Tab-separated table of C-alpha atoms and ligand atoms in Angstrom:
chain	number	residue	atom	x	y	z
A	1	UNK	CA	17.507	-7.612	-15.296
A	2	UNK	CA	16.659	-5.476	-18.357
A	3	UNK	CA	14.999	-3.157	-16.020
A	4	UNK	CA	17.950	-2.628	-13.475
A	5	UNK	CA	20.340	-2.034	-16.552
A	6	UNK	CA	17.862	0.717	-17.149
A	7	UNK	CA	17.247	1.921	-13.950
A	8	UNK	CA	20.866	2.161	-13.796
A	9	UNK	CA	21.526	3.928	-17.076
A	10	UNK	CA	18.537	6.258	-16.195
A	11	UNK	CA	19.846	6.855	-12.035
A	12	UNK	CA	23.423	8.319	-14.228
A	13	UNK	CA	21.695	10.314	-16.670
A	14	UNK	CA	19.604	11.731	-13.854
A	15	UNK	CA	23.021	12.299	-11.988
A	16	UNK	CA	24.432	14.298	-14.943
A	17	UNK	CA	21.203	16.587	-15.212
A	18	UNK	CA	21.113	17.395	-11.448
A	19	UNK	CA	24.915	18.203	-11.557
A	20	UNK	CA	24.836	20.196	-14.625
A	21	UNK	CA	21.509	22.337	-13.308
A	22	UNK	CA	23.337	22.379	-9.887
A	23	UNK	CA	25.548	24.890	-11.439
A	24	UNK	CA	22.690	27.444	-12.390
A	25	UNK	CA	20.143	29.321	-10.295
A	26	UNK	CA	19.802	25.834	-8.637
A	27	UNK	CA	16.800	23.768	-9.548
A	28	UNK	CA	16.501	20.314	-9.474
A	29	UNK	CA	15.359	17.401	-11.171
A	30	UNK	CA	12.249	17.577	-8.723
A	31	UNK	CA	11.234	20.952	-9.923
A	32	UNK	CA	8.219	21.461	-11.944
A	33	UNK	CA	6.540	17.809	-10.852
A	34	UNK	CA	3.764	17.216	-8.768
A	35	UNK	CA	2.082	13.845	-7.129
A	36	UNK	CA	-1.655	13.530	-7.997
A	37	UNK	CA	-3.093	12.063	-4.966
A	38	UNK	CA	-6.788	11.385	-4.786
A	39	UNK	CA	-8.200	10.630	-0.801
A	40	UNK	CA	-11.379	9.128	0.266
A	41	UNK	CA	-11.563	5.755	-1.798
A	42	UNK	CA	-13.404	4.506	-3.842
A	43	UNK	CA	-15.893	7.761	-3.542
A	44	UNK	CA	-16.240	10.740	-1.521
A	45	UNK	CA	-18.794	12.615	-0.056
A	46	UNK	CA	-22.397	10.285	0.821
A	47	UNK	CA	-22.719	6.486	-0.182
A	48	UNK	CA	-23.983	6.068	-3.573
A	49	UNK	CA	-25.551	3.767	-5.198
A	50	UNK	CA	-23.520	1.395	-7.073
A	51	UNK	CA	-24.498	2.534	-10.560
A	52	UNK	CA	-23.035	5.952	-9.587
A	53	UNK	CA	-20.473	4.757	-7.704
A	54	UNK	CA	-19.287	3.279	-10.840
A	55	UNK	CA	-19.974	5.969	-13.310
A	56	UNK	CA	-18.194	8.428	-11.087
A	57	UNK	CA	-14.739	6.450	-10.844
A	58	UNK	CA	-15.459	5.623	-14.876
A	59	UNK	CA	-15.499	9.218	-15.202
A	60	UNK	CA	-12.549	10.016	-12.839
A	61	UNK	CA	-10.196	6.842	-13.558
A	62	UNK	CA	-10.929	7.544	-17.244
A	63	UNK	CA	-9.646	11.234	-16.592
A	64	UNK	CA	-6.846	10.070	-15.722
A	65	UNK	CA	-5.806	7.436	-17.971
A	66	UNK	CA	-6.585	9.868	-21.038
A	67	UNK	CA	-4.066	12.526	-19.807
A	68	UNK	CA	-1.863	9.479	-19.044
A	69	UNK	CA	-1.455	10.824	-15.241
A	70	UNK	CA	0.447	8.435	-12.957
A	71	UNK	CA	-1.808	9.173	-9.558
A	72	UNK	CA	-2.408	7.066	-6.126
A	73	UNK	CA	-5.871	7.000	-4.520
A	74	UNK	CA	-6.075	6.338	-0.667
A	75	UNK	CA	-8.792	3.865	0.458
A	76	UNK	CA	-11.147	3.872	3.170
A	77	UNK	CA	-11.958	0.533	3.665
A	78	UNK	CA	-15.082	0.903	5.515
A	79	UNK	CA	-16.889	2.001	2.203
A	80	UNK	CA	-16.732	-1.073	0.936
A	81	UNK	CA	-18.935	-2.748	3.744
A	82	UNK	CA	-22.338	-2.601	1.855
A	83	UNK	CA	-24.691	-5.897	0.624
A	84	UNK	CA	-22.731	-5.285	-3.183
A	85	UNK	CA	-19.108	-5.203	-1.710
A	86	UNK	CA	-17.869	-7.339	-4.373
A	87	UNK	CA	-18.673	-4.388	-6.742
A	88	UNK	CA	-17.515	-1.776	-4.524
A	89	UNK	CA	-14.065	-3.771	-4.672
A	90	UNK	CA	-14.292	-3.959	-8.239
A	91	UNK	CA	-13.676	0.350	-7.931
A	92	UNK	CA	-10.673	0.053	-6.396
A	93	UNK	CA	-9.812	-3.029	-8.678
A	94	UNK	CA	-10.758	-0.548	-11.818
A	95	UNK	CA	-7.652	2.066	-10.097
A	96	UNK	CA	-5.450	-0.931	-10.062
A	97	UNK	CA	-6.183	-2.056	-14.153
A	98	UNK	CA	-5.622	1.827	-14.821
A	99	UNK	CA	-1.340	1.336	-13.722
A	100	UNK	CA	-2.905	3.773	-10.596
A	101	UNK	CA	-1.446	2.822	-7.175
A	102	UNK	CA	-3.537	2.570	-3.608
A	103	UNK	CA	-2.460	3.336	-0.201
A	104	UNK	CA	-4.006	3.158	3.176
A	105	UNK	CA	-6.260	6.211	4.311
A	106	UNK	CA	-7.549	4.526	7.208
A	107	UNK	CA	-10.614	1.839	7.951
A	108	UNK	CA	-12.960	4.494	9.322
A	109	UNK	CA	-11.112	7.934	8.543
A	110	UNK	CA	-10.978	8.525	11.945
A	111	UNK	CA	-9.120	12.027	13.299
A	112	UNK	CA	-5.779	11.083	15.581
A	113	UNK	CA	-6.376	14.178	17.900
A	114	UNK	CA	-9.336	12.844	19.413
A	115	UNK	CA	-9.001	8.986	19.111
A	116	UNK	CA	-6.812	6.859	21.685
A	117	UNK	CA	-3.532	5.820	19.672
A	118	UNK	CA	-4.132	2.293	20.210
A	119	UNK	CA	-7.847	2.435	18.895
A	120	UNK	CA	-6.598	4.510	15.942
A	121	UNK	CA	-3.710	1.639	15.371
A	122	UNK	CA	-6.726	-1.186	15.254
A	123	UNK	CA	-8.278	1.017	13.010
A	124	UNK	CA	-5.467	1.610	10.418
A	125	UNK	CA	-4.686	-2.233	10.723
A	126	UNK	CA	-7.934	-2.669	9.052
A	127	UNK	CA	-7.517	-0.349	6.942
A	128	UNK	CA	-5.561	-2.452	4.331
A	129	UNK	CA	-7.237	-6.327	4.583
A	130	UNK	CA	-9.008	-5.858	1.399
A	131	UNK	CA	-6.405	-3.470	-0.672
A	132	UNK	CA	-3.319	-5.347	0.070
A	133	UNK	CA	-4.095	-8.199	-1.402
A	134	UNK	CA	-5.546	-6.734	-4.436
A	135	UNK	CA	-2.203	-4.926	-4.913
A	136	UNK	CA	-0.767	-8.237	-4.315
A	137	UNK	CA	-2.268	-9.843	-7.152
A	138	UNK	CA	-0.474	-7.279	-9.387
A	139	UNK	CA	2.971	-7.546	-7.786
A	140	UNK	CA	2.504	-3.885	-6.119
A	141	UNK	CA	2.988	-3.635	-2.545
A	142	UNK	CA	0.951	-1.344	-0.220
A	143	UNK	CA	3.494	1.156	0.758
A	144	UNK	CA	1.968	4.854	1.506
A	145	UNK	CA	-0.142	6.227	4.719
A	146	UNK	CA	-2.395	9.284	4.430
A	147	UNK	CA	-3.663	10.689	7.733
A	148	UNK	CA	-7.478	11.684	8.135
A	149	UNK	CA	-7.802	15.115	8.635
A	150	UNK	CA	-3.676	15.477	8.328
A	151	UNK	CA	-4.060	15.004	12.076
A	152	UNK	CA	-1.081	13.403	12.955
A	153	UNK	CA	-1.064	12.998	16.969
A	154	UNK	CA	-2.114	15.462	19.985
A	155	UNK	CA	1.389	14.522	21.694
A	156	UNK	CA	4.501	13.019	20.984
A	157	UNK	CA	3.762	10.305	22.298
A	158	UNK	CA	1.094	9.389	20.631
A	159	UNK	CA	2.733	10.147	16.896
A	160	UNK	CA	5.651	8.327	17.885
A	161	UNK	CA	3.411	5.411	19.149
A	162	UNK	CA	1.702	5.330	15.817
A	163	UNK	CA	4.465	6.158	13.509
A	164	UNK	CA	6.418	3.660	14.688
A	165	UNK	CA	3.941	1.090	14.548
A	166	UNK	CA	3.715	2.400	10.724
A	167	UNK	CA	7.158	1.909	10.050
A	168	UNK	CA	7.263	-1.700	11.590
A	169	UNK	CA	3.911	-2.313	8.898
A	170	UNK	CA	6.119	-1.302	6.015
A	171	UNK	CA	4.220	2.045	5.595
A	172	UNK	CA	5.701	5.857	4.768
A	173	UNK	CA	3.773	8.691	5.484
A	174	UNK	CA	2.409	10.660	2.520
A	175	UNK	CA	2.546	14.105	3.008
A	176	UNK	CA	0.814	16.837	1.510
A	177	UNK	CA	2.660	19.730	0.049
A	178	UNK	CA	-0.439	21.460	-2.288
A	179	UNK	CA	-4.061	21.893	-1.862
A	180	UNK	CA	-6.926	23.253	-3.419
A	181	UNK	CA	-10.101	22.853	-0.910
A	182	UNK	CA	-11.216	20.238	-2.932
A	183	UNK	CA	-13.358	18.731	-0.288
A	184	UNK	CA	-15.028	22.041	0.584
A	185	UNK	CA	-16.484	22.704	-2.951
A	186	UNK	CA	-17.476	19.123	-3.626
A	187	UNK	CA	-20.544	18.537	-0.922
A	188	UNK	CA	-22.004	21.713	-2.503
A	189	UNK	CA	-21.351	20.388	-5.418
A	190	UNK	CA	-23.056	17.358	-5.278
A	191	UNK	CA	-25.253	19.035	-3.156
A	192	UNK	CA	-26.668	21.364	-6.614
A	193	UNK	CA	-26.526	18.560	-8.743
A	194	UNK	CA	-28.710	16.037	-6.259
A	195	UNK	CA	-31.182	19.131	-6.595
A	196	UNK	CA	-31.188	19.089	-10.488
A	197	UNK	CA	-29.205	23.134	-10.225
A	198	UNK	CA	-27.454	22.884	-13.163
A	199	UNK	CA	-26.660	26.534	-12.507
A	200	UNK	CA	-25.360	26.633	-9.218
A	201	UNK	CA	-22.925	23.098	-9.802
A	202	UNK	CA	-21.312	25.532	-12.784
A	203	UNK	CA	-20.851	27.914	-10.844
A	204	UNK	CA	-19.104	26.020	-8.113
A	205	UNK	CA	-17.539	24.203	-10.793
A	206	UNK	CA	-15.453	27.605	-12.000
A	207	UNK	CA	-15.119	28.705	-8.667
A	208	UNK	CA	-13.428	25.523	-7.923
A	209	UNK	CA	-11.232	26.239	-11.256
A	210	UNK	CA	-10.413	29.733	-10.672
A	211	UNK	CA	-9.521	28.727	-6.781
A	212	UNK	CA	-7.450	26.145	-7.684
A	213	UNK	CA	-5.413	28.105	-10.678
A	214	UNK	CA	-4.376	30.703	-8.291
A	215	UNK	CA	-3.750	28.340	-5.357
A	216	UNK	CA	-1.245	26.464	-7.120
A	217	UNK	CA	0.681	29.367	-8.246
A	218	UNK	CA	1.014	30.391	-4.447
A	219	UNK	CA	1.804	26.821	-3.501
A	220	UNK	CA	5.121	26.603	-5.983
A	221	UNK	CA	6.166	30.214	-4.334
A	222	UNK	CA	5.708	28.507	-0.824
A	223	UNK	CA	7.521	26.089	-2.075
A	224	UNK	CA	10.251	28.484	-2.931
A	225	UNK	CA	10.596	30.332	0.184
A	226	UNK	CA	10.575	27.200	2.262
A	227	UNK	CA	13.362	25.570	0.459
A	228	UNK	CA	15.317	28.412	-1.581
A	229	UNK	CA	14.074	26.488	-4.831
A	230	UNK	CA	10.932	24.714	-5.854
A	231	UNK	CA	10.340	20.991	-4.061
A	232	UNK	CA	8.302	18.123	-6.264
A	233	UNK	CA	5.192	18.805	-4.396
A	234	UNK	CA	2.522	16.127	-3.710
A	235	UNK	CA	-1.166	17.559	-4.211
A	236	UNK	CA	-4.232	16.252	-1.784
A	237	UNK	CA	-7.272	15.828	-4.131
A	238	UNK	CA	-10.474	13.670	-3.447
A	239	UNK	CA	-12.528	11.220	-5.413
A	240	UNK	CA	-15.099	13.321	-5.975
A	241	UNK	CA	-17.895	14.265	-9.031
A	242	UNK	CA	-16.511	17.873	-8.840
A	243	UNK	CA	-12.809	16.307	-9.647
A	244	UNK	CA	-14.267	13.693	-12.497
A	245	UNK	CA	-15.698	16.420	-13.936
A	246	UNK	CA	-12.998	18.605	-13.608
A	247	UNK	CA	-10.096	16.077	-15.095
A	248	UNK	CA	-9.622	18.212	-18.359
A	249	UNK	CA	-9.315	21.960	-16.758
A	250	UNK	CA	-7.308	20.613	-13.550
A	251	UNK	CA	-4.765	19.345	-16.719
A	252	UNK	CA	-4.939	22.750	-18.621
A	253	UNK	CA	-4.250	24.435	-15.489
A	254	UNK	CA	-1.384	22.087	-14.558
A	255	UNK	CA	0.020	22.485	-18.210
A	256	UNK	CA	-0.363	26.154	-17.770
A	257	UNK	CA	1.993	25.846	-14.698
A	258	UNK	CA	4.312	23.523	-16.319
A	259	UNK	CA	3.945	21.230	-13.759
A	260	UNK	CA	4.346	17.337	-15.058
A	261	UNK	CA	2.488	15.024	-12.862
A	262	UNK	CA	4.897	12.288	-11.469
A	263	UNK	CA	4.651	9.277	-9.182
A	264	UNK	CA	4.587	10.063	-4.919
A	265	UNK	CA	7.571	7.615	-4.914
A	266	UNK	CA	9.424	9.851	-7.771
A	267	UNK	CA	8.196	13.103	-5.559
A	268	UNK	CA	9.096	11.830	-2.635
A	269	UNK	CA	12.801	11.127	-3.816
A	270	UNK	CA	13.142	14.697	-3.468
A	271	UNK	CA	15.417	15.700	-0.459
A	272	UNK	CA	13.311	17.848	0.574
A	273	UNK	CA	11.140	15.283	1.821
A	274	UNK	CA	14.096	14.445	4.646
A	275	UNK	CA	13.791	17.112	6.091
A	276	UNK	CA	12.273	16.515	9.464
A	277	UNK	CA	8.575	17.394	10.557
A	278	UNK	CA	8.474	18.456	14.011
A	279	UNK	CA	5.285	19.946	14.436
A	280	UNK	CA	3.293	18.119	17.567
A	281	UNK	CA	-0.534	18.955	17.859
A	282	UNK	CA	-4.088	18.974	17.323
A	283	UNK	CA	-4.337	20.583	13.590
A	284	UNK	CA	-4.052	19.147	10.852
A	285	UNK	CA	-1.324	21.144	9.335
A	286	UNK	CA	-0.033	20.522	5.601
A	287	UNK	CA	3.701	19.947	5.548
A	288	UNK	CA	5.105	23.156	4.066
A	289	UNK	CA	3.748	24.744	7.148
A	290	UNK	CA	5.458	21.609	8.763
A	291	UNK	CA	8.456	21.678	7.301
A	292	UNK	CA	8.412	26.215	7.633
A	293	UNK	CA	8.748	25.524	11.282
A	294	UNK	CA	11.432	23.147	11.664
A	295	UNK	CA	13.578	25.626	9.083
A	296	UNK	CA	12.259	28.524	10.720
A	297	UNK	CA	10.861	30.174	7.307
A	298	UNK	CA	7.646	31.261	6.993
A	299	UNK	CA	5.200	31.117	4.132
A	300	UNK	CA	3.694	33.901	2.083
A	301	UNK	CA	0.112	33.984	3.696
A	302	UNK	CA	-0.783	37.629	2.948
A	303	UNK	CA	-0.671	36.635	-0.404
A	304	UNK	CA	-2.744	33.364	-0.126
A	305	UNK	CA	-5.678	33.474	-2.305
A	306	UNK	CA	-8.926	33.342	0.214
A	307	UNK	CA	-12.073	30.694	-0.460
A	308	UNK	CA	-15.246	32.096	-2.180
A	309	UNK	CA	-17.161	33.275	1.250
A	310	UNK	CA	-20.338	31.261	-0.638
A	311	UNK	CA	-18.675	28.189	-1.017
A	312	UNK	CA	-17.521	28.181	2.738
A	313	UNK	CA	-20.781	29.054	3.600
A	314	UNK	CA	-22.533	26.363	1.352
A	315	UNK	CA	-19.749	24.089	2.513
A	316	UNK	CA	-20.978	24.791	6.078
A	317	UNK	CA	-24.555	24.473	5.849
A	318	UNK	CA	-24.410	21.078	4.643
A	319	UNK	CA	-22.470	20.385	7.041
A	320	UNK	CA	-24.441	21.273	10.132
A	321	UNK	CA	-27.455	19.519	8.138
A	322	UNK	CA	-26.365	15.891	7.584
A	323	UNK	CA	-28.301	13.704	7.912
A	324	UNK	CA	-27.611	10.353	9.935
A	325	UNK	CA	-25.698	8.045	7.903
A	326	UNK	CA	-27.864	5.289	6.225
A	327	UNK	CA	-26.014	2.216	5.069
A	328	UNK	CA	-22.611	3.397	5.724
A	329	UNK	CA	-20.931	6.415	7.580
A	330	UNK	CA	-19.526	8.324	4.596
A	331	UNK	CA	-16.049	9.478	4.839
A	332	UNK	CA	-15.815	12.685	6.428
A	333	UNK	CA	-13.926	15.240	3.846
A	334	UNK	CA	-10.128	16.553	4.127
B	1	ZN	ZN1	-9.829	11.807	3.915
């Protein structure tokens, strides 16, 4: 009761604001926010033990609390199948005690292009058995969908097939409107520090800082020429070392940009999340590009800032060289 007075109180305020910046050089209430979004629960990259699982979502988690961030992390499910599984449930139970929310990322992080819809469906349906009902027990409701790969159906058949299953499951598609690579520094990453490089995980460690503090710039002017002003965006991270280590310079750089982290539900209030996303194919496109198309804009690329051609390469070598998966397929990156 208390709580809907406020909401309402807060819903007229918000009105008033809106209307009063409506009459300037039209921002919103949206502008200047940004959903932290952090894929490949409870860890990405290669299974780890249990004593690093932990210490690396201690690390990350506790990032997050201390800059008092709200943020959502998207589960695979199929991480959690391991002899311990009690404690690799107690990692997503640690997000949970944090405020944090969870949402569905897929059982096996499987890719949409080149899985049969009703496979992929199965898949997805399994993706929630263990997370729902831990959000359950703390009166939260598993509401969001992040695709693998932001692959999002070959046809459109097969996207209709699956979104509409979605939508009968209660679930929204989370989009992604910001990105930094994450995944592609964070194998090498781990990669060094497996090794015992000290010197080579800094270094990919300010590459990835640099990267990311001129992506983001180029991301809010995206933003801009998509929409004529700047949207609440919602930025794919992972739950990686490289972004538990990173928690303090990702927040200087957002507080450089002035951008104030804010729930997806609060960024996804933004209208410019109705507008429709008609792209139908194999890549997995982010939604500006999405959402360029159906307004028939186009985004700045000559001025997108370019990955470091070592970390690409690094990225790529590791890549080629995996290894065959040992106690559990990891979760492939993006
Ligand atoms: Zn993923």
């Amino acid at each position: 009761m208390g709580a809907q007075g406020f909401g309402g109180f807060r819903r007229l305020v918000l009105t008033a604001v809106a209307g009063a910046l409506a009459i300037g050089a039209a921002p919103t209430a949206h502008a200047g926010t940004v959903a932290l979004t952090f894929d490949d629960l409870p860890i990405f990259g290669k299974f780890r033990p249990i004593a690093e699982a932990d210490a690396l979502t201690d690390t990350l988690v506790g990032g997050i609390e201390r800059h008092h961030w709200p943020a959502i992390g998207f589960v695979n499910e199929i991480q959690l199948e391991a002899a311990d599984k009690p404690r690799r449930i107690a990692l997503l139970t640690r997000w949970l005690d944090a405020g944090l929310d969870l949402g569905n990322h897929s059982y096996s992080h499987p890719s949409l292009t080149n899985t049969p819809v009703e496979t992929y469906i199965a898949d997805v349906a399994r993706g929630d058995v263990v997370t729902r009902p831990l959000m359950a027990t703390r009166g939260k409701t598993e509401h969001w969908y992040r695709y693998p790969f932001l692959e999002t159906g070959p046809t459109l058949a097969a996207r209709q097939r699956f979104e509409g299953w979605l939508a009968a499951h209660g679930y929204r598609v989370a989009p992604v409107t910001m990105e930094n690579s994450d995944w592609q520094f964070a194998e090498p990453y781990d990669d060094a520090l497996r090794r015992g490089d000290a010197a080579q995980a800094a270094h990919i460690r300010a590459a990835y800082l640099d990267f990311t503090a001129r992506v983001v710039p180029w991301y809010r002017q995206a933003g801009a020429a998509v929409f004529g002003r700047e949207p609440a965006f919602v930025f794919l991270l992972h739950a990686s070392q490289l972004n538990a280590d990173s928690i303090d310079a990702l927040a200087d750089i957002l507080k450089a940009q002035d951008l104030t982290p804010v729930t997806l539900d609060q960024a996804m209030a933004d209208p410019a999340y109705r507008t429709a996303d008609t792209y139908v194919g194999p890549d997995g496109e982010e939604w500006l590009e999405r959402f360029a198309t159906t307004l028939h804009k186009s985004l700045p690329w000559s001025t997108m800032p370019q990955m470091p051609a070592d970390i690409v390469a690094a990225d790529a070598a590791l890549e080629g060289a995996q290894p065959a998966p040992t106690q559990t397929p990891a979760a492939p990156a993006h």
